[in-house]
CSV table of C-alpha atoms and ligand atoms in Angstrom, one decimal:
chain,number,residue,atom,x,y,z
O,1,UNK,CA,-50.3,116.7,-127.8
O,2,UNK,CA,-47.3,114.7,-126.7
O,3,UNK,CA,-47.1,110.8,-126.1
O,4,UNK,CA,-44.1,109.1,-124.6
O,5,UNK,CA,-43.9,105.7,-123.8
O,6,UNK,CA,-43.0,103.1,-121.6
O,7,UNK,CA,-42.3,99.7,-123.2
O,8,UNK,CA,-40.7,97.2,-121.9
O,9,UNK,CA,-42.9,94.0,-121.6
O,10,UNK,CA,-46.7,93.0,-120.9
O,11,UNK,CA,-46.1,94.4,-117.5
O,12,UNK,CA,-44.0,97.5,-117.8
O,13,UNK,CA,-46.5,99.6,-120.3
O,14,UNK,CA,-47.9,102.6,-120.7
O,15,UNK,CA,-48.6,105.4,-122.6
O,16,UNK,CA,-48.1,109.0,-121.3
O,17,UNK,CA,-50.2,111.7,-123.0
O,18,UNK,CA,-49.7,115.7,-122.6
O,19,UNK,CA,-52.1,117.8,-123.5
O,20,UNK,CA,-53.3,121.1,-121.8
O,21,UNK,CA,-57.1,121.1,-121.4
O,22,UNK,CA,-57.3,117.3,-121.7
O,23,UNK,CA,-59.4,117.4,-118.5
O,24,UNK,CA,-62.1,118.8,-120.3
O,25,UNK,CA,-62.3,115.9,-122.6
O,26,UNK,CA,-61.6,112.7,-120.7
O,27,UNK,CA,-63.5,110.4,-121.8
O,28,UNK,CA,-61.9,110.7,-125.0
O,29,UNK,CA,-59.4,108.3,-124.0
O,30,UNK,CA,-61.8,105.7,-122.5
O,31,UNK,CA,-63.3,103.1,-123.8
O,32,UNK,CA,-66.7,101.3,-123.4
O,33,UNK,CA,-66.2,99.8,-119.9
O,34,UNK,CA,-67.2,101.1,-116.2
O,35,UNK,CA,-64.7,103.4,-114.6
O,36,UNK,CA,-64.7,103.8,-111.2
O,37,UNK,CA,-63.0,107.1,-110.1
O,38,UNK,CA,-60.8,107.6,-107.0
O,39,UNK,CA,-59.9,111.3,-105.8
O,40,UNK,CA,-59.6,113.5,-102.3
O,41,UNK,CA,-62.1,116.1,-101.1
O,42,UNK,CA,-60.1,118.9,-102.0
O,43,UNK,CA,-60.1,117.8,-106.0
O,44,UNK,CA,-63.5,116.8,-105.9
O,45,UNK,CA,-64.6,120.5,-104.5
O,46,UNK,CA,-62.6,121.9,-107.3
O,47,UNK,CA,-63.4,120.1,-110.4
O,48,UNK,CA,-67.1,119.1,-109.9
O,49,UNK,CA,-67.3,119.0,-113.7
O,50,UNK,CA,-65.0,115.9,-113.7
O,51,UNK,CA,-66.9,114.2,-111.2
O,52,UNK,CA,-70.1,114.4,-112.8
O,53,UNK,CA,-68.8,112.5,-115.6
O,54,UNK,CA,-68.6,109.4,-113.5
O,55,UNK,CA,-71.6,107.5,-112.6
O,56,UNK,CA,-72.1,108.8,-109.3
O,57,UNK,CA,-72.3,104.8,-108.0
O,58,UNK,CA,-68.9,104.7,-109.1
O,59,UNK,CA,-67.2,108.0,-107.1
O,60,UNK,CA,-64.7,107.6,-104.4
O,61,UNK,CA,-63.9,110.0,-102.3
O,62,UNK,CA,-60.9,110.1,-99.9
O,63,UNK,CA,-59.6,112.5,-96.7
O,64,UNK,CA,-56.9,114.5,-97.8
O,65,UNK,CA,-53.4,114.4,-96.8
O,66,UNK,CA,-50.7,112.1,-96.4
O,67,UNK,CA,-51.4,110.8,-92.8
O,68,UNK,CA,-54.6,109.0,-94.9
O,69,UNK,CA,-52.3,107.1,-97.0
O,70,UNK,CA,-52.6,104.3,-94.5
O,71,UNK,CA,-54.3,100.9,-94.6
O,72,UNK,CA,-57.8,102.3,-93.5
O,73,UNK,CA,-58.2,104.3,-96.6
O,74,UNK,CA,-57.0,101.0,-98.8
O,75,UNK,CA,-59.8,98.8,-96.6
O,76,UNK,CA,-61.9,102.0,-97.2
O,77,UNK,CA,-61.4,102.3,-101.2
O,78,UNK,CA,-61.6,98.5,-101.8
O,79,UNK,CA,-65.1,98.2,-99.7
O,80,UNK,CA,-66.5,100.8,-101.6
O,81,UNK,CA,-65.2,99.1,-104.7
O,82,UNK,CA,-66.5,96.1,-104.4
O,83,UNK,CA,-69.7,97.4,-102.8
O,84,UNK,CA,-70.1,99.3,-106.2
O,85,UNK,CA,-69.4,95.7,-107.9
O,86,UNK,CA,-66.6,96.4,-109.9
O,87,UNK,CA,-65.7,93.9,-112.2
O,88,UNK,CA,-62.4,92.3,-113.8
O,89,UNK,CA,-62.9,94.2,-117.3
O,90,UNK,CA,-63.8,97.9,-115.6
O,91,UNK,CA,-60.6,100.2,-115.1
O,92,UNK,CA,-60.0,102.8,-112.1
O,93,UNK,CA,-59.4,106.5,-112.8
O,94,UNK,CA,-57.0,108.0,-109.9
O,95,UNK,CA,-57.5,112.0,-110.4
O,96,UNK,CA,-54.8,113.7,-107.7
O,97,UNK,CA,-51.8,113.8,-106.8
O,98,UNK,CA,-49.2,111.4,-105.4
O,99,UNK,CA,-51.6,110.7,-102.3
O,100,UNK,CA,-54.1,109.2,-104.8
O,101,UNK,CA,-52.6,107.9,-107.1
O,102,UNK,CA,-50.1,105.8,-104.9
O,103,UNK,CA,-53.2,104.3,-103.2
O,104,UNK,CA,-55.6,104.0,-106.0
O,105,UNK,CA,-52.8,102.0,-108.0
O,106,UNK,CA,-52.3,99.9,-105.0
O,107,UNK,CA,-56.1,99.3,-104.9
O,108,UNK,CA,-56.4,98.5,-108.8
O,109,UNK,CA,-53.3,96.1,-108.7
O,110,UNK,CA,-55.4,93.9,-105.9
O,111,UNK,CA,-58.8,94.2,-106.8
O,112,UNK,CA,-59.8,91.3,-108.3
O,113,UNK,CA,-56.3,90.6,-108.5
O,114,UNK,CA,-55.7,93.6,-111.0
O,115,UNK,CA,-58.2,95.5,-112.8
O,116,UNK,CA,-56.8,98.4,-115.7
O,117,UNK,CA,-55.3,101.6,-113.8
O,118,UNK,CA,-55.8,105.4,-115.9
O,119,UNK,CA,-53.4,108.1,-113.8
O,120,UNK,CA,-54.8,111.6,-113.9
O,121,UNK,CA,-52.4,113.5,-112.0
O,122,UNK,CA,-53.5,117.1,-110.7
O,123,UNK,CA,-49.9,118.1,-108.8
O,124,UNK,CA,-47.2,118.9,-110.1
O,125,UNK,CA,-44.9,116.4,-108.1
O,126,UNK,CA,-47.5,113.8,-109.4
O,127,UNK,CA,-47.2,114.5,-113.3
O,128,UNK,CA,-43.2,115.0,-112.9
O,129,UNK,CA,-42.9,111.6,-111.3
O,130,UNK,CA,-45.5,110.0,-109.0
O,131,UNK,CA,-48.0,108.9,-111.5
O,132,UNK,CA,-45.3,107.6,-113.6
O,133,UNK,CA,-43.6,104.4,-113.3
O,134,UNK,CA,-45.8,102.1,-111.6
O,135,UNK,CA,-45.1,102.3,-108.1
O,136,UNK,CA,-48.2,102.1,-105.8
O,137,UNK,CA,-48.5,101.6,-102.2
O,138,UNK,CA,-49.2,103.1,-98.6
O,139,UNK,CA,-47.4,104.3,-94.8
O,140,UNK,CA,-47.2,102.3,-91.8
O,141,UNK,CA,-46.2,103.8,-88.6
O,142,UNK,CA,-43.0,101.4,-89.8
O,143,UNK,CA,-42.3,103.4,-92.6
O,144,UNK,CA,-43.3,104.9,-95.7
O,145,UNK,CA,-44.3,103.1,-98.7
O,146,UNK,CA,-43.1,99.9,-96.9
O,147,UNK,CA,-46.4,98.2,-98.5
O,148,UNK,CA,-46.9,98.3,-102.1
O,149,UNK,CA,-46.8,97.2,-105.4
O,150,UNK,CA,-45.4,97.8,-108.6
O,151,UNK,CA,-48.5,97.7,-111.6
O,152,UNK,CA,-47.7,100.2,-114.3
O,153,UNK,CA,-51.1,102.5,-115.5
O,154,UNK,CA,-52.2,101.7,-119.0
O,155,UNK,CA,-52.6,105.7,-119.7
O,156,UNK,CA,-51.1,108.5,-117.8
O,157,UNK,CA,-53.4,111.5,-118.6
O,158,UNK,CA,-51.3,115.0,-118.0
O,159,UNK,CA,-53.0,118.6,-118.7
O,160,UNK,CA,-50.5,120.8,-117.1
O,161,UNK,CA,-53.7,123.5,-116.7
O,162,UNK,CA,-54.7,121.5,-113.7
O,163,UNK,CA,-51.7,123.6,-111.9
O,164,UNK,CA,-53.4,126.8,-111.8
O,165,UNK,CA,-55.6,125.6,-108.8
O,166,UNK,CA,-52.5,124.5,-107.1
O,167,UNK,CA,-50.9,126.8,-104.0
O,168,UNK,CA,-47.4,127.7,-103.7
O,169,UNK,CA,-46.4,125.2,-101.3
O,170,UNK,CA,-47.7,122.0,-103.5
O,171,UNK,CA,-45.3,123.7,-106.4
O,172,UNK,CA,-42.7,124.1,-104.3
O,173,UNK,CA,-43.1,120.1,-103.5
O,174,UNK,CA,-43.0,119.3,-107.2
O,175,UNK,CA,-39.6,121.4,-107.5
O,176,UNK,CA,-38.2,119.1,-104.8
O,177,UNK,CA,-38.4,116.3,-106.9
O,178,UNK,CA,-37.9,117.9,-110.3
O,179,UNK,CA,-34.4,119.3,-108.6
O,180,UNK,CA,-33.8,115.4,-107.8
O,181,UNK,CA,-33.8,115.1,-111.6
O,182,UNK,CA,-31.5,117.8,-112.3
O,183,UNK,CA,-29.8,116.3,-110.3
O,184,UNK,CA,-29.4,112.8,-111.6
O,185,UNK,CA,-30.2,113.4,-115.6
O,186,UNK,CA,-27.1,112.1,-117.1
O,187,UNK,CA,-27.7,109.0,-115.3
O,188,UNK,CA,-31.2,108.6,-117.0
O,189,UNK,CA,-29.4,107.3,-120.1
O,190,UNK,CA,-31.9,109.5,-122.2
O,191,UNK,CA,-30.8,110.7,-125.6
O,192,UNK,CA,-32.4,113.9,-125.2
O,193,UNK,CA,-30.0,116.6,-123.1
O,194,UNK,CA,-32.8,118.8,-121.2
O,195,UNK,CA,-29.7,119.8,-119.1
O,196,UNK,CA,-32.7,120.6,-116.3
O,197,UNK,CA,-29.4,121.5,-114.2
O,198,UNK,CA,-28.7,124.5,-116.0
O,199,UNK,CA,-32.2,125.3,-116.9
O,200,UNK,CA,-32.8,125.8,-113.1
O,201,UNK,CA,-29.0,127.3,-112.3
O,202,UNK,CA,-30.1,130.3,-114.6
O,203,UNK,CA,-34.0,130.8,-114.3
O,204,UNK,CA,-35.6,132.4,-111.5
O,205,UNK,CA,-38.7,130.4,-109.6
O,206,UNK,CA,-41.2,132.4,-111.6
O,207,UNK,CA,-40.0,131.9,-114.7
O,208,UNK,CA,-39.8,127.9,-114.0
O,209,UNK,CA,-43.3,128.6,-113.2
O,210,UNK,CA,-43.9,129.8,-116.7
O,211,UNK,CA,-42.6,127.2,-118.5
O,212,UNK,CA,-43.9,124.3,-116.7
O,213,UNK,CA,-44.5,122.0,-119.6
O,214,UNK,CA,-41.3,121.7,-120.7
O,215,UNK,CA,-40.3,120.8,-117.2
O,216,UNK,CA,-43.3,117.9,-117.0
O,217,UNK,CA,-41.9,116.7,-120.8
O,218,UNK,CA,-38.8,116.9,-119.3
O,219,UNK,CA,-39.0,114.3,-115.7
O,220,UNK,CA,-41.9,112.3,-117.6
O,221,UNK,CA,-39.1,111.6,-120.7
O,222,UNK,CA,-36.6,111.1,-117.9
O,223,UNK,CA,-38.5,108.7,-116.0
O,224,UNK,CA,-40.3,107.1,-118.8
O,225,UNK,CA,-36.5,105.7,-120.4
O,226,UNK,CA,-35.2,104.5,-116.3
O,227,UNK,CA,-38.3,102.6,-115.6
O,228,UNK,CA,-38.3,101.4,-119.8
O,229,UNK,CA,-35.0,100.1,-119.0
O,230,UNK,CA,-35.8,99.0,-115.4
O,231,UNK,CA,-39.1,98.8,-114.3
O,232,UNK,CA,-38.9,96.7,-111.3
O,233,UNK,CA,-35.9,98.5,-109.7
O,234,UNK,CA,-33.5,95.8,-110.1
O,235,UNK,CA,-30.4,98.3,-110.8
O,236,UNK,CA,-31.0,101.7,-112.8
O,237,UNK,CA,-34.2,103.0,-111.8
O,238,UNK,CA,-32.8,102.8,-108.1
O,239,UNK,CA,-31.2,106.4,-109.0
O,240,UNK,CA,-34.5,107.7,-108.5
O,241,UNK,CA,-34.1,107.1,-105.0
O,242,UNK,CA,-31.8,109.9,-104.6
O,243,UNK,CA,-32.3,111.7,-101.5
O,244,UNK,CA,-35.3,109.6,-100.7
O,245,UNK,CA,-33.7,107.4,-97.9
O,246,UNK,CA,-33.5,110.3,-95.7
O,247,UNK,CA,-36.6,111.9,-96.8
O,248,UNK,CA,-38.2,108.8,-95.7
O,249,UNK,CA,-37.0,109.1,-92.2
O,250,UNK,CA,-38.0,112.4,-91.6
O,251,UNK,CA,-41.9,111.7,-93.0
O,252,UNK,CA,-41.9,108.5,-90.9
O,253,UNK,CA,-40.7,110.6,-87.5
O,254,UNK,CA,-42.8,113.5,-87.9
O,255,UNK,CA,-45.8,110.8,-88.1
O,256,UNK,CA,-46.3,112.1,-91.9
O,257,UNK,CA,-48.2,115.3,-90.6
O,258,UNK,CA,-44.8,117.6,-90.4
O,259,UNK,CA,-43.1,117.8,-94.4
O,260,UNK,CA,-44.4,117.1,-97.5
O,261,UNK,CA,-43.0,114.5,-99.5
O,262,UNK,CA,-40.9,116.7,-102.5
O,263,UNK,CA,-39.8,118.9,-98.9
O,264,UNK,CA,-38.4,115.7,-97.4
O,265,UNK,CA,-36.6,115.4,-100.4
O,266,UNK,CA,-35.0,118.5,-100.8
O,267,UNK,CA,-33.6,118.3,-97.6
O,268,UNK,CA,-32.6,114.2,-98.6
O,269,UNK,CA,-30.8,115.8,-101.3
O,270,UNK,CA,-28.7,118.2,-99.3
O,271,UNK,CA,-28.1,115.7,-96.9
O,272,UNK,CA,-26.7,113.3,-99.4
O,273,UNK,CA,-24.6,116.1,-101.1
O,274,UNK,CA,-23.1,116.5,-97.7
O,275,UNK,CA,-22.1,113.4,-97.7
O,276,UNK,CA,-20.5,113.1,-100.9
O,277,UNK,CA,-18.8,116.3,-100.6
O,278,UNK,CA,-17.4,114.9,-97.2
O,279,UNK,CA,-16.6,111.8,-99.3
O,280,UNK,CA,-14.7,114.2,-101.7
O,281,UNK,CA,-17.1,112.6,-103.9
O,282,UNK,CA,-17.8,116.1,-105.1
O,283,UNK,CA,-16.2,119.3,-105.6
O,284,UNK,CA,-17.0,122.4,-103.2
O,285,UNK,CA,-18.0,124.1,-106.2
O,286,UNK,CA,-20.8,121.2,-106.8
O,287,UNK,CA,-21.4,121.1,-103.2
O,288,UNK,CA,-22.8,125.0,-103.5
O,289,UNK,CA,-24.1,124.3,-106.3
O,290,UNK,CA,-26.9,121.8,-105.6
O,291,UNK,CA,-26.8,124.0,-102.0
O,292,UNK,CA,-27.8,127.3,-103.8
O,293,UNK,CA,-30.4,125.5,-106.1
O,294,UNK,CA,-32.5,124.1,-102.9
O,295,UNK,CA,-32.3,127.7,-101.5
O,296,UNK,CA,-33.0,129.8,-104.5
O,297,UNK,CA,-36.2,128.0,-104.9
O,298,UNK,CA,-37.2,127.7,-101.3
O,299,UNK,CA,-36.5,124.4,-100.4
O,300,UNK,CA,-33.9,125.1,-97.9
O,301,UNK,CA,-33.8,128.2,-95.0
O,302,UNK,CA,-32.5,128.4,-91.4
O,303,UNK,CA,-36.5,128.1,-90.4
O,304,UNK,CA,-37.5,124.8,-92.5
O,305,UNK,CA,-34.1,123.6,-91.3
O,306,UNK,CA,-34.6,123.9,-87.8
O,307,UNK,CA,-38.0,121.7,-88.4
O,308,UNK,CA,-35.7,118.5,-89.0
O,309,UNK,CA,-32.6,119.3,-87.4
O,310,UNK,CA,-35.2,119.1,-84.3
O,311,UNK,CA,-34.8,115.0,-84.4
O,312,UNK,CA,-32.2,112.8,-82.8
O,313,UNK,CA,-29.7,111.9,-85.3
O,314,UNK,CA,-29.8,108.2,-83.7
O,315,UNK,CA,-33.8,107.9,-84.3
O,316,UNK,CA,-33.3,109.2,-87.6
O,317,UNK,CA,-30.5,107.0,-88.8
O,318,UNK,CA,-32.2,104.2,-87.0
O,319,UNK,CA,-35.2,104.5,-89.2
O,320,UNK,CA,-33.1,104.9,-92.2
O,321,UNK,CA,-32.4,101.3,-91.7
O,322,UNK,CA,-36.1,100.3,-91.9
O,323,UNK,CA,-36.2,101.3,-95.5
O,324,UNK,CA,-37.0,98.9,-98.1
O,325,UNK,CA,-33.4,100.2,-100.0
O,326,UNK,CA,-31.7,98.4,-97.0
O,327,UNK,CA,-29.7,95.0,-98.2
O,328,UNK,CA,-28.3,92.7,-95.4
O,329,UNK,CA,-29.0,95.6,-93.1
O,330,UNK,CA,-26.9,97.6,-94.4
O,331,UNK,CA,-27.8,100.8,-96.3
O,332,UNK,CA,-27.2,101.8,-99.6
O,333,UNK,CA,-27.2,105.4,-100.9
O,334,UNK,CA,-27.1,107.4,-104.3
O,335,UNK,CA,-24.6,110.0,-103.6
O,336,UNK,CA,-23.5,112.5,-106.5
O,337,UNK,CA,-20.7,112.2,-107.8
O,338,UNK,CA,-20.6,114.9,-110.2
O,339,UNK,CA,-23.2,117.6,-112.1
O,340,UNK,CA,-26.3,115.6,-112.9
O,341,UNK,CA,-24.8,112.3,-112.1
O,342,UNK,CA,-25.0,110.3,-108.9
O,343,UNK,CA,-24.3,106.7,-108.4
O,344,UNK,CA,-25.0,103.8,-105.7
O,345,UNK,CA,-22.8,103.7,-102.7
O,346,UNK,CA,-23.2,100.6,-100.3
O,347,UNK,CA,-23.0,99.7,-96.7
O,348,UNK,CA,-22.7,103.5,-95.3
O,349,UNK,CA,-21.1,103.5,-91.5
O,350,UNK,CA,-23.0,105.1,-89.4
O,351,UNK,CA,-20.7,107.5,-88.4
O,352,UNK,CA,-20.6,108.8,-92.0
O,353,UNK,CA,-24.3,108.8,-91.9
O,354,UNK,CA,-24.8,110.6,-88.6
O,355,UNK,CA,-21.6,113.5,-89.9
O,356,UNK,CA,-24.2,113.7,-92.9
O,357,UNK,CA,-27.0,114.8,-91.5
O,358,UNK,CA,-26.6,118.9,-90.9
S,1,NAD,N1,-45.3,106.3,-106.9
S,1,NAD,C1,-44.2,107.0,-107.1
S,1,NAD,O1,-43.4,106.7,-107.9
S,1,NAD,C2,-44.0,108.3,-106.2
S,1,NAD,C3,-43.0,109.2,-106.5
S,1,NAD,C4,-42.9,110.4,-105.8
S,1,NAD,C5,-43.8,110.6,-104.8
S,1,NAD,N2,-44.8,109.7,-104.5
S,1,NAD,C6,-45.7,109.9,-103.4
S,1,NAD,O2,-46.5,111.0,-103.7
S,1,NAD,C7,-47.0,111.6,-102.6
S,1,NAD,C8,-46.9,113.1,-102.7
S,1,NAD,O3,-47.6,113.6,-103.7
S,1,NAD,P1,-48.2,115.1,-103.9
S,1,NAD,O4,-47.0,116.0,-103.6
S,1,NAD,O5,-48.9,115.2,-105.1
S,1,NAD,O6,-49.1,115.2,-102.6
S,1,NAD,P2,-50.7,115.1,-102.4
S,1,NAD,O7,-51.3,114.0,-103.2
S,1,NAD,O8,-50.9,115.1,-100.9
S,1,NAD,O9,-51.2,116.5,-103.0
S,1,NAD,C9,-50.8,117.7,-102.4
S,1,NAD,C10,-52.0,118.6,-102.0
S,1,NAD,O10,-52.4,119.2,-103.2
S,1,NAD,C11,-53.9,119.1,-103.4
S,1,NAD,N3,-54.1,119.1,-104.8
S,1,NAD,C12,-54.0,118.1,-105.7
S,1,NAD,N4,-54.2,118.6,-106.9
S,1,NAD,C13,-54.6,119.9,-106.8
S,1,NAD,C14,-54.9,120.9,-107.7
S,1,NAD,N5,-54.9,120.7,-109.1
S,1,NAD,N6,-55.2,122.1,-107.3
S,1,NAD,C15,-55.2,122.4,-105.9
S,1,NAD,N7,-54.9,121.4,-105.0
S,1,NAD,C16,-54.5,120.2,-105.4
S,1,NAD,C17,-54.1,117.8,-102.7
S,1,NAD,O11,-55.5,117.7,-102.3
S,1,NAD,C18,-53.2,117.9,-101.5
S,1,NAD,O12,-53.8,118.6,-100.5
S,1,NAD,C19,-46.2,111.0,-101.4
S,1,NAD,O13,-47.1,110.1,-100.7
S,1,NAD,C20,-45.1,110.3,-102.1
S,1,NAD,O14,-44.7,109.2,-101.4
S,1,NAD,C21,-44.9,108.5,-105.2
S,2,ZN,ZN1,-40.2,111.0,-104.3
């Protein structure tokens, strides 16, 4: 078993534990109180044995997919909450991926005005990063995530067995945003050198496969010292925005139903890296680097490309403005600026912005 925490203050806390098989013992880590458990259709088919552990009163179950991350399913969840009378002391159990976990942690920071959140992520993209560091929220046809919260989970449970369920296109989604921090690890300020960026320049996609718990140690330990330093996204932990403003605009254009998230984020990242090579931020070298990584691992080809190169440059840069990075409307981006390191560039022309996108 591994633990690593988050510790910063009353607010920014929690405890992340990593333990294959942990599934099959949750209730291990819970303590005498009601839990009320919030998961998709999809899990609950899979992993009935989980369910039934739950008083069936206390069992909420959402549509699956993105597009539901919206403010029905949030009016949805916190009906059948309080239908079920949760109370102040009882926690909420979010077993999924991103999807639930973003709006089951939005739900438990408002019920009641915040009852105790336990993240139980089943995705890879969820126990690399989503389901740790307290943000929570939901999509309007505004934008994504543009309503949220940040409420940090007291325990984020992670058994790395719940991956063998997953397909290949929910791992590739996780390798989106486990590139994004090979991308950014020196920037982390953690003492530990993963050097992911290497890891991933010299293994093969099926051997990443196989050695999938070092990864999750890996972006958990990352994340886990950013938010630690910065939990509220005042300064540091903004670097794990990279590639997410334009990732943003393509999920919001395509209505949500078109990419997944850690897609949208690969092709952020090679937009940013565009960018910063145009900025001679970056070496050409770099530049093929990060290039090759996204294509090696099927993140990138002429076929997904033509999906987003289908939208207007002007509506896409338009909605780039409507993202909640954006200071006196004027947008900020984390560009790299060299292997593993990316920093904050403001107030971007558009012109720069619309050469950027491929
Ligand atoms: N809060 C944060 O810090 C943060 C960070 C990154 C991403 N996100 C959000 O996370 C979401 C994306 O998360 P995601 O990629 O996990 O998507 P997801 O939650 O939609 O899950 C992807 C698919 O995998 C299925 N699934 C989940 N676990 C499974 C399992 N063990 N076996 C088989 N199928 C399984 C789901 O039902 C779903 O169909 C986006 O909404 C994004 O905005 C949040
Ligand atoms: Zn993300």
């Amino acid at each position: 078993m591994e633990k690593i925490l988050i510790s910063k203050d009353e607010n920014i806390k929690s405890e992340i534990i990593i333990e294959n098989d942990l599934r099959l013992n949750l209730e291990y880590y819970f303590e005498n109180k009601n839990y009320f458990l919030i998961t998709n259709e999809t899990i609950a088919k899979l992993y009935p044995e989980i369910i039934y552990k739950f008083n069936k009163s206390r069992v909420i179950i959402i549509k699956d997919g993105e597009k539901y991350k919206n403010i029905k399913t949030f009016e949805y969840i916190l009906n059948e909450l309080l239908k079920a009378k949760i109370e102040r002391k009882d926690a909420i159990v979010a077993l999924g991926g991103g999807v639930v976990g973003d709006m089951a942690g939005y739900c438990a920071s408002g019920i009641l005005r915040g009852v105790e959140l336990i993240q139980v992520p089943t995705t890879l993209l969820a126990m690399c990063d989503s389901s740790i560091g307290g943000k929570t929220g939901f999509n309007t046809k505004y934008g994504k995530n543009l309503i949220g919260s940040f409420y940090f989970a007291k325990k984020i449970l992670i058994d790395p067995q719940f991956l063998n369920t997953l397909d290949e296109k929910q791992y590739l989604c996780g390798l989106g945003e486990i590139i994004k921090y090979a991308l950014i690890e020196k920037s982390c300020l953690n003492k530990n050198n993963f050097d992911l960026l290497n890891y991933l320049n010299i293994n093969q996609k099926d051997d990443v496969k196989k050695s999938l718990d070092f990864i999750i140690h890996a972006c958990a330990s990352l994340k886990a010292t950013v938010v630690s330093i910065d939990g509220f996204e005042k300064d540091l932990r903004k670097i794990l925005n990279f590639g997410h403003t334009f990732a943003h605009a393509y999920e919001t254009i395509s209505k949500y139903k078109k990419f997944s998230h850690g897609l949208a984020v690969a092709y952020g990242i090679k937009c940013a890296s565009l960018l910063a090579y145009q900025k001679e931020l970056i070496s050409k070298e770099y530049f093929n680097n990060i290039d090759f990584l996204l294509e090696k691992f099927d993140l990138i080809n002429p076929k997904i490309e033509k999906k987003f190169k289908k939208y207007k440059k002007d509506e896409i840069i338009s909605l780039m403005y409507q993202d909640k990075k954006v200071e006196n409307s004027k947008i900020n981006l984390l560009l790299p600026t060299a292997p593993a390191q990316v920093a904050l560039f403001d107030n971007i022309a558009q012109p720069s912005l619309e050469a950027s996108l491929p």
